[in-house]
Short mmCIF file of C-alpha atoms in Angstrom, two decimals:
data_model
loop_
_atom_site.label_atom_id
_atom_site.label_comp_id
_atom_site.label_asym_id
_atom_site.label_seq_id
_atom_site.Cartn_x
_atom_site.Cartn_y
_atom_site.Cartn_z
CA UNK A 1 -21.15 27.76 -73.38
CA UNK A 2 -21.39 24.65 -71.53
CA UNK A 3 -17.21 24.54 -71.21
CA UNK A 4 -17.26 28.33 -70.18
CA UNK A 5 -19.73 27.40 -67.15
CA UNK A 6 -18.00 24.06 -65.89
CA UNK A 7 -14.74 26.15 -66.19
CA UNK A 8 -16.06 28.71 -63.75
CA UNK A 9 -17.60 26.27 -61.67
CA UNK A 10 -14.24 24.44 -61.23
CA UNK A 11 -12.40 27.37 -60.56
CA UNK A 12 -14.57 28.70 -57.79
CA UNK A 13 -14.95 25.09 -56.27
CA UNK A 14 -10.79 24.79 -56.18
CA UNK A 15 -10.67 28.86 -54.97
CA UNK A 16 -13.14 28.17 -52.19
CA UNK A 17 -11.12 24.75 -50.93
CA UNK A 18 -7.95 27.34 -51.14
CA UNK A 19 -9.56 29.93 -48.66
CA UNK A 20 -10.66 27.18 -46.26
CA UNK A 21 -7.50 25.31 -46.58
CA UNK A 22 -6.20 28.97 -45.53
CA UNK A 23 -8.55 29.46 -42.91
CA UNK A 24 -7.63 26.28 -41.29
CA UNK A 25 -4.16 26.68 -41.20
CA UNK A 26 -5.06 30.18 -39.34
CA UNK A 27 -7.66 28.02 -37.19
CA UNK A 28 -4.79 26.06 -36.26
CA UNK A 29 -2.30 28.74 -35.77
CA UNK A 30 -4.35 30.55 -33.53
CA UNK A 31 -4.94 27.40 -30.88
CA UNK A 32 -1.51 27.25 -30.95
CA UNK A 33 -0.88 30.89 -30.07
CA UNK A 34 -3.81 31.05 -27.28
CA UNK A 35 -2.44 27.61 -25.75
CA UNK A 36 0.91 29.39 -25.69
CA UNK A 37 -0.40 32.86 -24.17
CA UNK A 38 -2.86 31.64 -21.65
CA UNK A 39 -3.57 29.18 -18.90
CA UNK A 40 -5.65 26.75 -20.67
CA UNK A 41 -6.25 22.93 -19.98
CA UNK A 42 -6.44 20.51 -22.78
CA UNK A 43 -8.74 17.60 -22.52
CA UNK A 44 -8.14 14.26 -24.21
CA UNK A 45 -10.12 15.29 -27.04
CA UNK A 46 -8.38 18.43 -27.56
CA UNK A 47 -10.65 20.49 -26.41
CA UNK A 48 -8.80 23.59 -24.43
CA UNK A 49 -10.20 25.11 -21.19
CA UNK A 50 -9.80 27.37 -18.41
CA UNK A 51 -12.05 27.05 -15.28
CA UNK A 52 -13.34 30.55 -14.43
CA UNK A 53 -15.85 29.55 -11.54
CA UNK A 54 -16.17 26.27 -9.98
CA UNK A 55 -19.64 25.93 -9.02
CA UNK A 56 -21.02 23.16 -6.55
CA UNK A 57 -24.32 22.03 -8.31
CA UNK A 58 -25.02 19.05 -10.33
CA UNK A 59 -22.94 17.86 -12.89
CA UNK A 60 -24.57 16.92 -15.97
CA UNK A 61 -25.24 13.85 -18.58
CA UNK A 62 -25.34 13.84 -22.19
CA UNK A 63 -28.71 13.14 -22.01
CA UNK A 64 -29.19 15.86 -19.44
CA UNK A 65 -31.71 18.53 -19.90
CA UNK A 66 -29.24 22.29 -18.96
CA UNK A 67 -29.53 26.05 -19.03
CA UNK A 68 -26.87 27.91 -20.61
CA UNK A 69 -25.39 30.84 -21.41
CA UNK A 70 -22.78 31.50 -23.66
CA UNK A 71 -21.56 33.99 -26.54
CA UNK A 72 -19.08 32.72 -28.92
CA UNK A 73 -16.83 34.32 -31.62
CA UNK A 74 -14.52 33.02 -34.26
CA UNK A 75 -10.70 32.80 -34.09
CA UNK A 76 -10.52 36.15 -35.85
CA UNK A 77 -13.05 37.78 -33.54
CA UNK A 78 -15.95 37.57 -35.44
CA UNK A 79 -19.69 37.16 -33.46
CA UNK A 80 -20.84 33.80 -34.34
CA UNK A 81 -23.59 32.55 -31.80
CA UNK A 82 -25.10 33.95 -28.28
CA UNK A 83 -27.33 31.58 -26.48
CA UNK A 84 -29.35 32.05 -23.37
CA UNK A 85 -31.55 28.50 -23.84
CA UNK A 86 -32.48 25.67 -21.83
CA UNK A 87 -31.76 22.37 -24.34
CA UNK A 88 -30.38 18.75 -23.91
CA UNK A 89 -26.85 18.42 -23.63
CA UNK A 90 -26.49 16.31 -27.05
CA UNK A 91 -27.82 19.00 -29.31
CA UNK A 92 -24.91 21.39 -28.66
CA UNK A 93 -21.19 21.05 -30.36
CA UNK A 94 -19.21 18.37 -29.06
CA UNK A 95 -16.84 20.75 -27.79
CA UNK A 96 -19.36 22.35 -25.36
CA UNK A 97 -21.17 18.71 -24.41
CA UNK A 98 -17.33 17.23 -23.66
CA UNK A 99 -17.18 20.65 -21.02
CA UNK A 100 -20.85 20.40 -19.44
CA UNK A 101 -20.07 17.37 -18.57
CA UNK A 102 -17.60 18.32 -16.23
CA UNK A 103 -18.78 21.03 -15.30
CA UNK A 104 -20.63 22.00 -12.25
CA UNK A 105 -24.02 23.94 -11.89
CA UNK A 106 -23.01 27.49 -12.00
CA UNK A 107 -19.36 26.88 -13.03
CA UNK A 108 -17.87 29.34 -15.83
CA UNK A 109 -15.48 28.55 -18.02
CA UNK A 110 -13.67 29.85 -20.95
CA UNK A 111 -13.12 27.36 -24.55
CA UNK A 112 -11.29 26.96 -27.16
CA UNK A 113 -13.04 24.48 -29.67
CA UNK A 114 -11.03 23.16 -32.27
CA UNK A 115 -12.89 22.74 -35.68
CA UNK A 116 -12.95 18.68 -35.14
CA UNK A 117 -15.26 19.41 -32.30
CA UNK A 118 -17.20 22.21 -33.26
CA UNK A 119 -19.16 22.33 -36.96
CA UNK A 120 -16.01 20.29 -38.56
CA UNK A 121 -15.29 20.83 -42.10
CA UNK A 122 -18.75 21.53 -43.49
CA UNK A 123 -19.55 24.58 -41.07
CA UNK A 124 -23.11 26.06 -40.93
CA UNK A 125 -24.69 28.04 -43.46
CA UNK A 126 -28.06 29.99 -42.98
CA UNK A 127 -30.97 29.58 -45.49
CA UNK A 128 -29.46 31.56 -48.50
CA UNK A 129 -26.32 29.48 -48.61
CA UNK A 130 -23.75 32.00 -46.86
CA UNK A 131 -21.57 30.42 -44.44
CA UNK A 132 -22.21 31.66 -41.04
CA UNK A 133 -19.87 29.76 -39.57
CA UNK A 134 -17.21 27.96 -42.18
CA UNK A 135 -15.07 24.85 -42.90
CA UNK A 136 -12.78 24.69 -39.65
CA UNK A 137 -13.27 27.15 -37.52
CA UNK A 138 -11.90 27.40 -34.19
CA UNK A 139 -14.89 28.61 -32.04
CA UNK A 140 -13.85 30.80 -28.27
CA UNK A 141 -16.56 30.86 -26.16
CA UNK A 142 -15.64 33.54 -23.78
CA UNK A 143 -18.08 32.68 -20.95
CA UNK A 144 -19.77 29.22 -20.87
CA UNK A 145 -21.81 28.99 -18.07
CA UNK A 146 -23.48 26.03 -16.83
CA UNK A 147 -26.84 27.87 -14.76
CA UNK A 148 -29.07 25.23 -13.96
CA UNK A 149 -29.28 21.11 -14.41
CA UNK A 150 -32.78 20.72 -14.77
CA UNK A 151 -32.26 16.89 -14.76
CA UNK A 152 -29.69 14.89 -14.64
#
């Protein structure tokens, strides 16, 4: 019995590193694709752009406290987060702290986040253990917009 279970156990752990290894190559597929079909910038950390509204506020620090708003999907479309919060820079992805802080208050812009700088190869799972977001997912934020630097 003890040979059935590890069995099992081995064969879901290799099938589950099979459908991430597929959903990466996807992930990846589809920043090349969007890179290729729209007007976005690409900063030195990869991180791909397109500046919707330039705004003229503040621009903030990591350590900056920010309102936001933003709503998010996966590369295959799928609702991942929404957020209308006022938090420090640092606790969001990398991705989105590498674009506040070039942004301006009240700019907009559009990302792509590769998986490197969004929840990496672990993802995020909720509190029964199911993946909300997985392994190396590409994360499009629509709409990031930078309302208020409350200090900076």
């Amino acid at each position: 019995l003890k040979y059935i279970y590890l069995i099992v156990v081995v064969l879901l752990l290799f099938g589950c590193k099979e459908n991430f290894e597929v959903w990466k190559d996807y992930n990846e597929d589809f920043l090349t694709k969007i890179a290729e079909t729209e007007t976005f910038k690409t900063t030195n950390d990869g991180l791909k752009y397109i500046d919707r509204f330039n705004g003229k506020g503040a621009i903030p620090k990591q350590n900056s406290m920010v309102k936001i708003a933003y709503s998010a999907t996966l590369s295959d479309g799928t609702p991942c987060t929404s957020l209308d919060t006022i938090n420090y820079v640092y606790n969001y992805p990398i991705g989105i702290q590498i674009a506040l802080m070039q942004m301006n208050r009240e700019s907009v812009w559009t990302l792509c986040i590769p998986y490197d700088l969004a929840y990496g190869v672990s993802g995020i799972k909720n509190t029964y253990g199911n993946y909300i977001i997985p392994p190396y997912s590409t994360i499009y934020v629509k709409e990031l917009e930078l309302k208020e630097v409350v200090n900076y």
